[in-house]
Amino acid sequence: MVEQIQAALGGNVGLALGYILLAVLASQLVLMAYSAAARVVHERRQQRLDRERLETLVTAAKYRYKEAQEVIHGWNGYRKFKVTQKSSECEDVYSFYLVPHDRKPLPPYKPGQYLTFSLDLPGRDKPVVRCYSLSDSPMRSDFYRVTIKREKAPPDKPELPPGLASGFFSDHVQEGDILNVKAPAGHFYLDMTKTTPICLLAGGVGLTPMLSMAKAVAESGLRRDVWLFFGCRSGPEHMLREDLLKLSAYENIRVVVCYSRPGKSEVKGQDYHHEGRVTVDLLKEKLPSNNYEFFMCGNGAFMKTLNDGLEAWGVPEKDIHYEAFGPATVKKKAAPAVSAVAAGPACKVIFAKSGKELEWNPAQANLLDFALEQGVRIESGCRAGSCGVCSVAIKSGGVDYVKAPDAAPEGGSCLTCICRPKGDLVLDA
Ligand SMILES: Cc1cc2nc3c(=O)[nH]c(=O)nc-3n(C[C@H](O)[C@H](O)[C@H](O)COP(=O)(O)OP(=O)(O)OC[C@H]3O[C@@H](n4cnc5c(N)ncnc54)[C@H](O)[C@@H]3O)c2cc1C
């Protein structure tokens, strides 16, 4: 090569060597500049990762602090709240904004939790107790919001009276009214100290806890991957539109609105995203994998179908969480404690007041669902052993709890939503 350069330079060996030296030096310089630039890029990436890690730690610490505050500021029993705003969200659905009457601070809550209301309804001697999920961001410390759908008589039994509490909220509760409310509670919530990607599945008014979860992630500033699928029949049932729209503006949050029966004037891509129900096939189409924590809330059929589909897709049971607003349809292993309680010997359950003597069905998750399935009406609230509404006196026999009650029931009674018979049982229901 030297000879070639020498020839090109007319035989000048010194000049040729000089050029070679210069070329070597130049390449050294380029190499040094390149590795310096690569080091800077690497350091910047490392700094960004460190910053993100720190942000995650700070957010987790903030949540732990909030949880500690919750213990400090939570209240026992009922507290008076004023309805400061009532807004229509869609056909038969209203949101109620609640501010504590005593103006003292509001404890934060975990996204997914609910409030318990004790309502004095005209013509009823006993208060009616019902639970409603908090539907706004838990970051708001100035008010709570619940969103309530009017419950009509079941389509196959139109002769029955419509829902008591939801009808009362829809028709009678107005701005300025005072309501008795228990502190936020419930075990169905999003753990904000985790960063796992989440997929929220909402059917109808089951959107309420999901919205709170998605908003919590959005406002935390964390870039946690969130998919929110919301299913309803068509536009008139499309509740909380504004909230959903705002959520879809976040880069890490994807909202998919599914109409099962869109109206003629409703436009795909504008009013909704997908025609059909929320199904596991749709999830397979949209999600990059099944590696998500799934949270679902909707009517019985919605939850059963999705739960079965997710299990068939290989989603581990521990990654499927659900909240039932009514009788549980996901009779799995999903109430993990249920499987831990022995099905027990075949036994009889006698509902004394209703005059029914029945064979216990071990497939049932609890005595409340069993009673409702058999046409024995027992009042219920939280369905989680917290509010005490489903408490029934035991005339003889005993029960096993599938989870420990939040507050022990009165002596000689049981919380039917979280217990099963130990053996033959007579209940005062
Ligand atoms: C944790 C939790 C969170 C919840 N969050 C929400 C929420 O965010 N938003 C929301 O809208 N709801 C929510 N719910 C549901 C809510 O608590 C109520 O169950 C719902 O509003 C219906 O209550 P109601 O008093 O209006 O109806 P009820 O009076 O309890 O009636 C319920 C149904 O039973 C029918 N019925 C009436 N009489 C009989 C009879 N004799 N035999 C058989 N059936 C009869 C009624 O027609 C009606 O269809 C939640 C429930 C739980 C457990």
GROMACS .gro file of N, CA, C and O and ligand atoms in nm, residues 93 112 114-115 121 128-135 146-154 157 160-168 205-206 208-209 297 323-326 375 377 379-384, ligand 1:
model
  249
   93VAL      N    1  -7.832   0.719   3.434
   93VAL     CA    2  -7.710   0.716   3.516
   93VAL      C    3  -7.675   0.859   3.561
   93VAL      O    4  -7.669   0.950   3.479
  112GLY      N    5  -6.074   0.187   4.311
  112GLY     CA    6  -6.150   0.062   4.303
  112GLY      C    7  -6.238   0.045   4.425
  112GLY      O    8  -6.332  -0.035   4.423
  114TYR      N    9  -6.513   0.144   4.738
  114TYR     CA   10  -6.651   0.195   4.733
  114TYR      C   11  -6.689   0.267   4.862
  114TYR      O   12  -6.620   0.254   4.964
  115LEU      N   13  -6.802   0.340   4.854
  115LEU     CA   14  -6.860   0.402   4.973
  115LEU      C   15  -6.987   0.326   5.010
  115LEU      O   16  -7.055   0.272   4.922
  121LEU      N   17  -8.533   0.594   5.337
  121LEU     CA   18  -8.627   0.605   5.225
  121LEU      C   19  -8.768   0.626   5.279
  121LEU      O   20  -8.805   0.563   5.379
  128VAL      N   21  -8.200   0.180   5.429
  128VAL     CA   22  -8.154   0.089   5.323
  128VAL      C   23  -8.005   0.116   5.303
  128VAL      O   24  -7.965   0.232   5.285
  129VAL      N   25  -7.925   0.011   5.312
  129VAL     CA   26  -7.779   0.029   5.299
  129VAL      C   27  -7.733  -0.024   5.164
  129VAL      O   28  -7.767  -0.137   5.127
  130ARG      N   29  -7.659   0.058   5.090
  130ARG     CA   30  -7.607   0.014   4.959
  130ARG      C   31  -7.465   0.068   4.941
  130ARG      O   32  -7.429   0.171   4.997
  131CYS      N   33  -7.389  -0.003   4.857
  131CYS     CA   34  -7.251   0.040   4.830
  131CYS      C   35  -7.239   0.092   4.687
  131CYS      O   36  -7.300   0.034   4.596
  132TYR      N   37  -7.159   0.196   4.669
  132TYR     CA   38  -7.133   0.248   4.533
  132TYR      C   39  -6.985   0.280   4.519
  132TYR      O   40  -6.926   0.346   4.605
  133SER      N   41  -6.927   0.230   4.410
  133SER     CA   42  -6.783   0.250   4.387
  133SER      C   43  -6.752   0.397   4.364
  133SER      O   44  -6.832   0.469   4.304
  134LEU      N   45  -6.636   0.437   4.409
  134LEU     CA   46  -6.590   0.574   4.383
  134LEU      C   47  -6.546   0.580   4.237
  134LEU      O   48  -6.468   0.495   4.191
  135SER      N   49  -6.596   0.680   4.163
  135SER     CA   50  -6.574   0.676   4.018
  135SER      C   51  -6.477   0.781   3.968
  135SER      O   52  -6.456   0.793   3.848
  146VAL      N   53  -6.961   0.937   4.322
  146VAL     CA   54  -7.014   0.804   4.288
  146VAL      C   55  -7.104   0.819   4.167
  146VAL      O   56  -7.158   0.928   4.142
  147THR      N   57  -7.117   0.713   4.089
  147THR     CA   58  -7.198   0.718   3.968
  147THR      C   59  -7.296   0.601   3.974
  147THR      O   60  -7.254   0.485   3.986
  148ILE      N   61  -7.424   0.633   3.969
  148ILE     CA   62  -7.527   0.532   4.002
  148ILE      C   63  -7.625   0.511   3.886
  148ILE      O   64  -7.678   0.608   3.830
  149LYS      N   65  -7.648   0.384   3.856
  149LYS     CA   66  -7.742   0.350   3.748
  149LYS      C   67  -7.874   0.305   3.808
  149LYS      O   68  -7.875   0.222   3.901
  150ARG      N   69  -7.982   0.357   3.754
  150ARG     CA   70  -8.114   0.317   3.803
  150ARG      C   71  -8.138   0.168   3.770
  150ARG      O   72  -8.121   0.126   3.655
  151GLU      N   73  -8.170   0.093   3.872
  151GLU     CA   74  -8.194  -0.051   3.853
  151GLU      C   75  -8.343  -0.073   3.827
  151GLU      O   76  -8.426  -0.038   3.911
  152LYS      N   77  -8.372  -0.131   3.711
  152LYS     CA   78  -8.514  -0.155   3.680
  152LYS      C   79  -8.552  -0.295   3.726
  152LYS      O   80  -8.463  -0.375   3.762
  153ALA      N   81  -8.679  -0.327   3.720
  153ALA     CA   82  -8.722  -0.464   3.752
  153ALA      C   83  -8.661  -0.558   3.648
  153ALA      O   84  -8.642  -0.517   3.532
  154PRO      N   85  -8.628  -0.683   3.686
  154PRO     CA   86  -8.570  -0.773   3.587
  154PRO      C   87  -8.665  -0.790   3.468
  154PRO      O   88  -8.787  -0.796   3.489
  157LYS      N   89  -8.932  -1.036   3.501
  157LYS     CA   90  -9.027  -1.020   3.612
  157LYS      C   91  -9.065  -0.872   3.626
  157LYS      O   92  -9.035  -0.807   3.726
  160LEU      N   93  -9.211  -0.696   3.949
  160LEU     CA   94  -9.136  -0.666   4.071
  160LEU      C   95  -9.109  -0.515   4.082
  160LEU      O   96  -9.101  -0.446   3.980
  161PRO      N   97  -9.095  -0.466   4.206
  161PRO     CA   98  -9.064  -0.321   4.217
  161PRO      C   99  -8.923  -0.293   4.167
  161PRO      O  100  -8.835  -0.378   4.179
  162PRO      N  101  -8.901  -0.175   4.109
  162PRO     CA  102  -8.764  -0.142   4.063
  162PRO      C  103  -8.670  -0.122   4.181
  162PRO      O  104  -8.715  -0.119   4.296
  163GLY      N  105  -8.541  -0.108   4.151
  163GLY     CA  106  -8.439  -0.093   4.256
  163GLY      C  107  -8.472   0.022   4.351
  163GLY      O  108  -8.503   0.133   4.306
  164LEU      N  109  -8.461  -0.006   4.480
  164LEU     CA  110  -8.498   0.093   4.582
  164LEU      C  111  -8.400   0.209   4.587
  164LEU      O  112  -8.437   0.325   4.568
  165ALA      N  113  -8.274   0.176   4.617
  165ALA     CA  114  -8.176   0.281   4.643
  165ALA      C  115  -8.141   0.357   4.514
  165ALA      O  116  -8.136   0.481   4.515
  166SER      N  117  -8.119   0.284   4.406
  166SER     CA  118  -8.080   0.353   4.282
  166SER      C  119  -8.194   0.441   4.232
  166SER      O  120  -8.170   0.550   4.178
  167GLY      N  121  -8.319   0.398   4.253
  167GLY     CA  122  -8.435   0.479   4.214
  167GLY      C  123  -8.440   0.605   4.300
  167GLY      O  124  -8.467   0.715   4.251
  168PHE      N  125  -8.410   0.587   4.430
  168PHE     CA  126  -8.412   0.701   4.523
  168PHE      C  127  -8.306   0.805   4.481
  168PHE      O  128  -8.333   0.924   4.474
  205VAL      N  129  -7.233  -0.008   3.401
  205VAL     CA  130  -7.196   0.076   3.516
  205VAL      C  131  -7.076   0.018   3.593
  205VAL      O  132  -7.018   0.084   3.679
  206GLY      N  133  -7.034  -0.102   3.554
  206GLY     CA  134  -6.910  -0.160   3.608
  206GLY      C  135  -6.789  -0.076   3.570
  206GLY      O  136  -6.676  -0.103   3.612
  208THR      N  137  -6.738   0.215   3.678
  208THR     CA  138  -6.703   0.309   3.786
  208THR      C  139  -6.570   0.279   3.854
  208THR      O  140  -6.484   0.368   3.859
  209PRO      N  141  -6.546   0.157   3.905
  209PRO     CA  142  -6.415   0.137   3.970
  209PRO      C  143  -6.299   0.142   3.873
  209PRO      O  144  -6.188   0.184   3.907
  297CYS      N  145  -6.530  -0.569   3.591
  297CYS     CA  146  -6.652  -0.541   3.664
  297CYS      C  147  -6.764  -0.520   3.562
  297CYS      O  148  -6.748  -0.442   3.467
  323GLU      N  149  -6.493  -0.754   4.058
  323GLU     CA  150  -6.587  -0.703   4.157
  323GLU      C  151  -6.727  -0.734   4.106
  323GLU      O  152  -6.759  -0.702   3.991
  324ALA      N  153  -6.808  -0.798   4.191
  324ALA     CA  154  -6.946  -0.826   4.151
  324ALA      C  155  -7.037  -0.725   4.220
  324ALA      O  156  -7.032  -0.711   4.341
  325PHE      N  157  -7.118  -0.654   4.141
  325PHE     CA  158  -7.215  -0.561   4.200
  325PHE      C  159  -7.339  -0.637   4.246
  325PHE      O  160  -7.419  -0.585   4.321
  326GLY      N  161  -7.354  -0.759   4.193
  326GLY     CA  162  -7.469  -0.842   4.230
  326GLY      C  163  -7.420  -0.982   4.258
  326GLY      O  164  -7.302  -1.001   4.286
  375GLY      N  165  -8.438  -1.815   4.566
  375GLY     CA  166  -8.555  -1.727   4.580
  375GLY      C  167  -8.577  -1.678   4.723
  375GLY      O  168  -8.685  -1.632   4.756
  377ARG      N  169  -8.492  -1.395   4.967
  377ARG     CA  170  -8.436  -1.261   4.954
  377ARG      C  171  -8.368  -1.219   5.083
  377ARG      O  172  -8.431  -1.209   5.188
  379GLU      N  173  -8.117  -0.909   5.220
  379GLU     CA  174  -8.060  -0.777   5.187
  379GLU      C  175  -7.908  -0.788   5.182
  379GLU      O  176  -7.848  -0.863   5.262
  380SER      N  177  -7.846  -0.714   5.092
  380SER     CA  178  -7.700  -0.717   5.091
  380SER      C  179  -7.647  -0.580   5.053
  380SER      O  180  -7.720  -0.498   4.997
  381GLY      N  181  -7.521  -0.557   5.085
  381GLY     CA  182  -7.458  -0.428   5.053
  381GLY      C  183  -7.329  -0.450   4.979
  381GLY      O  184  -7.325  -0.462   4.858
  382CYS      N  185  -7.221  -0.465   5.056
  382CYS     CA  186  -7.087  -0.466   4.995
  382CYS      C  187  -7.049  -0.600   4.934
  382CYS      O  188  -6.964  -0.607   4.848
  383ARG      N  189  -7.108  -0.710   4.980
  383ARG     CA  190  -7.075  -0.845   4.937
  383ARG      C  191  -6.929  -0.879   4.966
  383ARG      O  192  -6.868  -0.958   4.897
  384ALA      N  193  -6.874  -0.816   5.065
  384ALA     CA  194  -6.734  -0.840   5.097
  384ALA      C  195  -6.709  -0.850   5.247
  384ALA      O  196  -6.597  -0.834   5.292
  430LIG     C1  197  -6.895  -0.317   4.601
  430LIG     C2  198  -7.011  -0.267   4.519
  430LIG     C3  199  -6.998  -0.153   4.442
  430LIG     C4  200  -7.105  -0.109   4.365
  430LIG     N1  201  -7.089   0.003   4.287
  430LIG     C5  202  -7.190   0.048   4.211
  430LIG     C6  203  -7.175   0.163   4.128
  430LIG     O1  204  -7.068   0.224   4.120
  430LIG     N2  205  -7.283   0.204   4.057
  430LIG     C7  206  -7.404   0.140   4.061
  430LIG     O2  207  -7.499   0.184   3.994
  430LIG     N3  208  -7.420   0.028   4.137
  430LIG     C8  209  -7.318  -0.019   4.214
  430LIG     N4  210  -7.337  -0.128   4.294
  430LIG     C9  211  -7.469  -0.191   4.303
  430LIG    C10  212  -7.552  -0.120   4.413
  430LIG     O3  213  -7.492  -0.140   4.540
  430LIG    C11  214  -7.694  -0.172   4.424
  430LIG     O4  215  -7.692  -0.311   4.438
  430LIG    C12  216  -7.779  -0.134   4.302
  430LIG     O5  217  -7.787   0.007   4.290
  430LIG    C13  218  -7.920  -0.190   4.319
  430LIG     O6  219  -7.971  -0.147   4.441
  430LIG     P1  220  -8.124  -0.098   4.453
  430LIG     O7  221  -8.153  -0.073   4.597
  430LIG     O8  222  -8.151   0.009   4.357
  430LIG     O9  223  -8.201  -0.227   4.404
  430LIG     P2  224  -8.274  -0.336   4.496
  430LIG    O10  225  -8.393  -0.278   4.562
  430LIG    O11  226  -8.173  -0.402   4.579
  430LIG    O12  227  -8.325  -0.435   4.382
  430LIG    C14  228  -8.231  -0.501   4.300
  430LIG    C15  229  -8.307  -0.579   4.193
  430LIG    O13  230  -8.394  -0.672   4.256
  430LIG    C16  231  -8.526  -0.661   4.201
  430LIG     N5  232  -8.624  -0.698   4.306
  430LIG    C17  233  -8.704  -0.618   4.380
  430LIG     N6  234  -8.779  -0.692   4.462
  430LIG    C18  235  -8.747  -0.822   4.441
  430LIG    C19  236  -8.793  -0.947   4.495
  430LIG     N7  237  -8.886  -0.954   4.587
  430LIG     N8  238  -8.735  -1.061   4.447
  430LIG    C20  239  -8.638  -1.056   4.353
  430LIG     N9  240  -8.592  -0.942   4.299
  430LIG    C21  241  -8.647  -0.827   4.342
  430LIG    C22  242  -8.537  -0.516   4.157
  430LIG    O14  243  -8.635  -0.500   4.056
  430LIG    C23  244  -8.398  -0.490   4.105
  430LIG    O15  245  -8.385  -0.533   3.972
  430LIG    C24  246  -7.230  -0.177   4.369
  430LIG    C25  247  -7.242  -0.292   4.447
  430LIG    C26  248  -7.135  -0.337   4.522
  430LIG    C27  249  -7.151  -0.462   4.604
   0.00000   0.00000   0.00000
